[in-house]
Amino acid sequence: ERDAQEANEAVRIAREAERKEAEENRLQGETRQRLVDKSKYLMESYTDNSKKELEVYLEHQILLNKSASYVTGSKDGGTSNNNGQIEYFTKKKAELEKHHAALDESIEKVREFIKEAEKSKKSTKEMDVDELAKPADIHSAQMLVLSAENAAIEDALYYLGKGLSGDRLTLDVHLKVVRRLAKRQFLIKAHLLKIGQVKAAECNKGRGHW
């Protein structure tokens, strides 16, 4: 009976050892699988992040290349296409400096004019009316003469109306004179409009060279 008890105890101990070994193997297997899954997850995450960073880097590189071409005006590694912003702003700077010089010259002329006007103001000599409005060119002179004639016709039409309303003119005479003056005024205004268009075209052409 004692031998049987010892045999049963040995069997129990052996089974317990097998159970513990199996449990340890199970735990080791689960731990190993978790490590494999974690490593796989980290590798996949690293691969995805690296891929995204590489794509962003390539996009930035493309944008930098395009920006460099836009700024320097170069293509295919250095061939100039004459459209770069550096060249554009260099030309603009030269144009603005030229325009600035022209403005300085104009300001100097204005100063000279003001100085002469101050001298004339202090002078007791009566100034000629024609000297107060000197046209700069032939078109300006034509516009000055035509404008004066147009104003005179306006005054004449006004007083013709006053004469008719005051019974100092007959209707026939009034209509005859008004018709003649209105025809002349129409031609004057058409001429003024044409001259204005010519001067505007010349002004736009002059700006185009800046």
mmCIF file of C-alpha atoms in Angstrom, residues 51-163:
data_model
loop_
_atom_site.group_PDB
_atom_site.id
_atom_site.type_symbol
_atom_site.label_atom_id
_atom_site.label_comp_id
_atom_site.label_asym_id
_atom_site.label_seq_id
_atom_site.Cartn_x
_atom_site.Cartn_y
_atom_site.Cartn_z
ATOM 1 C CA LYS A 51 6.693 56.365 -47.736
ATOM 2 C CA LYS A 52 4.636 59.440 -46.826
ATOM 3 C CA GLU A 53 7.732 61.423 -45.868
ATOM 4 C CA LEU A 54 9.375 60.439 -49.133
ATOM 5 C CA GLU A 55 6.316 61.553 -51.114
ATOM 6 C CA VAL A 56 6.231 64.876 -49.257
ATOM 7 C CA TYR A 57 9.954 65.321 -49.847
ATOM 8 C CA LEU A 58 9.548 64.643 -53.565
ATOM 9 C CA GLU A 59 6.632 67.103 -53.777
ATOM 10 C CA HIS A 60 8.680 69.763 -51.993
ATOM 11 C CA GLN A 61 11.623 69.081 -54.279
ATOM 12 C CA ILE A 62 9.407 69.496 -57.360
ATOM 13 C CA LEU A 63 7.994 72.756 -55.978
ATOM 14 C CA LEU A 64 11.486 74.016 -55.181
ATOM 15 C CA ASN A 65 12.659 73.228 -58.698
ATOM 16 C CA LYS A 66 9.655 74.999 -60.180
ATOM 17 C CA SER A 67 10.172 77.981 -57.885
ATOM 18 C CA ALA A 68 13.824 78.164 -58.845
ATOM 19 C CA SER A 69 12.910 78.117 -62.531
ATOM 20 C CA TYR A 70 10.264 80.783 -61.950
ATOM 21 C CA VAL A 71 12.627 83.047 -60.030
ATOM 22 C CA THR A 72 15.768 82.620 -62.096
ATOM 23 C CA GLY A 73 14.086 82.046 -65.458
ATOM 24 C CA SER A 74 16.018 78.866 -66.169
ATOM 25 C CA LYS A 75 14.952 75.539 -67.608
ATOM 26 C CA ASP A 76 16.534 72.086 -67.698
ATOM 27 C CA GLY A 77 19.337 72.849 -65.311
ATOM 28 C CA GLY A 78 20.298 76.353 -66.310
ATOM 29 C CA THR A 79 19.037 77.240 -69.797
ATOM 30 C CA SER A 80 17.519 80.722 -69.576
ATOM 31 C CA ASN A 81 13.991 81.284 -70.876
ATOM 32 C CA ASN A 82 14.142 85.074 -70.365
ATOM 33 C CA ASN A 83 11.015 85.001 -68.180
ATOM 34 C CA GLY A 84 12.552 84.804 -64.722
ATOM 35 C CA GLN A 85 11.359 87.077 -61.952
ATOM 36 C CA ILE A 86 14.884 88.293 -61.253
ATOM 37 C CA GLU A 87 15.237 89.516 -64.822
ATOM 38 C CA TYR A 88 11.683 90.917 -64.722
ATOM 39 C CA PHE A 89 12.328 92.939 -61.551
ATOM 40 C CA THR A 90 15.692 94.083 -62.871
ATOM 41 C CA LYS A 91 13.973 95.500 -65.961
ATOM 42 C CA LYS A 92 11.243 97.022 -63.804
ATOM 43 C CA LYS A 93 13.846 98.679 -61.610
ATOM 44 C CA ALA A 94 15.530 100.221 -64.656
ATOM 45 C CA GLU A 95 12.157 101.433 -65.986
ATOM 46 C CA LEU A 96 11.215 102.936 -62.618
ATOM 47 C CA GLU A 97 14.583 104.676 -62.347
ATOM 48 C CA LYS A 98 14.054 106.140 -65.812
ATOM 49 C CA HIS A 99 10.544 107.223 -64.861
ATOM 50 C CA HIS A 100 11.874 108.704 -61.615
ATOM 51 C CA ALA A 101 14.434 110.711 -63.546
ATOM 52 C CA ALA A 102 11.693 112.020 -65.852
ATOM 53 C CA LEU A 103 9.629 113.004 -62.798
ATOM 54 C CA ASP A 104 12.595 114.838 -61.315
ATOM 55 C CA GLU A 105 12.996 116.731 -64.566
ATOM 56 C CA SER A 106 9.309 117.621 -64.620
ATOM 57 C CA ILE A 107 9.411 118.752 -60.984
ATOM 58 C CA GLU A 108 12.379 120.958 -61.773
ATOM 59 C CA LYS A 109 10.467 122.539 -64.656
ATOM 60 C CA VAL A 110 7.508 123.197 -62.345
ATOM 61 C CA ARG A 111 9.815 124.814 -59.832
ATOM 62 C CA GLU A 112 11.222 127.058 -62.543
ATOM 63 C CA PHE A 113 7.702 127.964 -63.628
ATOM 64 C CA ILE A 114 6.694 128.807 -60.057
ATOM 65 C CA LYS A 115 9.823 130.911 -59.655
ATOM 66 C CA GLU A 116 9.038 132.838 -62.843
ATOM 67 C CA ALA A 117 5.422 133.241 -61.746
ATOM 68 C CA GLU A 118 6.556 134.674 -58.413
ATOM 69 C CA LYS A 119 8.783 137.140 -60.225
ATOM 70 C CA SER A 120 5.919 138.158 -62.508
ATOM 71 C CA LYS A 121 3.637 138.528 -59.501
ATOM 72 C CA LYS A 122 6.025 140.965 -57.864
ATOM 73 C CA SER A 123 6.501 142.870 -61.131
ATOM 74 C CA THR A 124 4.310 145.944 -61.764
ATOM 75 C CA LYS A 125 4.261 145.201 -65.488
ATOM 76 C CA GLU A 126 0.860 144.041 -66.748
ATOM 77 C CA MET A 127 0.971 140.415 -67.919
ATOM 78 C CA ASP A 128 -0.352 139.427 -71.321
ATOM 79 C CA VAL A 129 -3.403 137.155 -71.000
ATOM 80 C CA ASP A 130 -2.082 134.837 -73.731
ATOM 81 C CA GLU A 131 1.046 134.244 -71.639
ATOM 82 C CA LEU A 132 -1.051 132.677 -68.859
ATOM 83 C CA ALA A 133 -2.084 129.703 -70.993
ATOM 84 C CA LYS A 134 0.656 128.446 -73.256
ATOM 85 C CA PRO A 135 -0.186 125.202 -75.065
ATOM 86 C CA ALA A 136 2.473 122.506 -74.905
ATOM 87 C CA ASP A 137 1.951 121.294 -78.477
ATOM 88 C CA ILE A 138 -0.070 121.914 -81.625
ATOM 89 C CA HIS A 139 -2.944 119.697 -80.454
ATOM 90 C CA SER A 140 -3.195 121.601 -77.196
ATOM 91 C CA ALA A 141 -3.191 124.882 -79.112
ATOM 92 C CA GLN A 142 -6.023 123.656 -81.338
ATOM 93 C CA MET A 143 -8.006 122.521 -78.303
ATOM 94 C CA LEU A 144 -7.508 125.898 -76.625
ATOM 95 C CA VAL A 145 -8.763 127.827 -79.673
ATOM 96 C CA LEU A 146 -11.692 125.466 -80.261
ATOM 97 C CA SER A 147 -12.690 125.512 -76.581
ATOM 98 C CA ALA A 148 -12.687 129.293 -76.578
ATOM 99 C CA GLU A 149 -14.842 129.349 -79.723
ATOM 100 C CA ASN A 150 -17.221 126.787 -78.212
ATOM 101 C CA ALA A 151 -17.593 128.920 -75.077
ATOM 102 C CA ALA A 152 -18.273 131.981 -77.203
ATOM 103 C CA ILE A 153 -21.001 130.109 -79.098
ATOM 104 C CA GLU A 154 -22.565 129.027 -75.790
ATOM 105 C CA ASP A 155 -22.674 132.680 -74.703
ATOM 106 C CA ALA A 156 -24.138 133.729 -78.066
ATOM 107 C CA LEU A 157 -26.869 131.065 -77.857
ATOM 108 C CA TYR A 158 -27.718 132.189 -74.345
ATOM 109 C CA TYR A 159 -28.122 135.825 -75.361
ATOM 110 C CA LEU A 160 -30.047 134.839 -78.501
ATOM 111 C CA GLY A 161 -32.523 133.067 -76.241
ATOM 112 C CA LYS A 162 -32.729 136.126 -74.022
ATOM 113 C CA GLY A 163 -33.275 138.332 -77.102
#
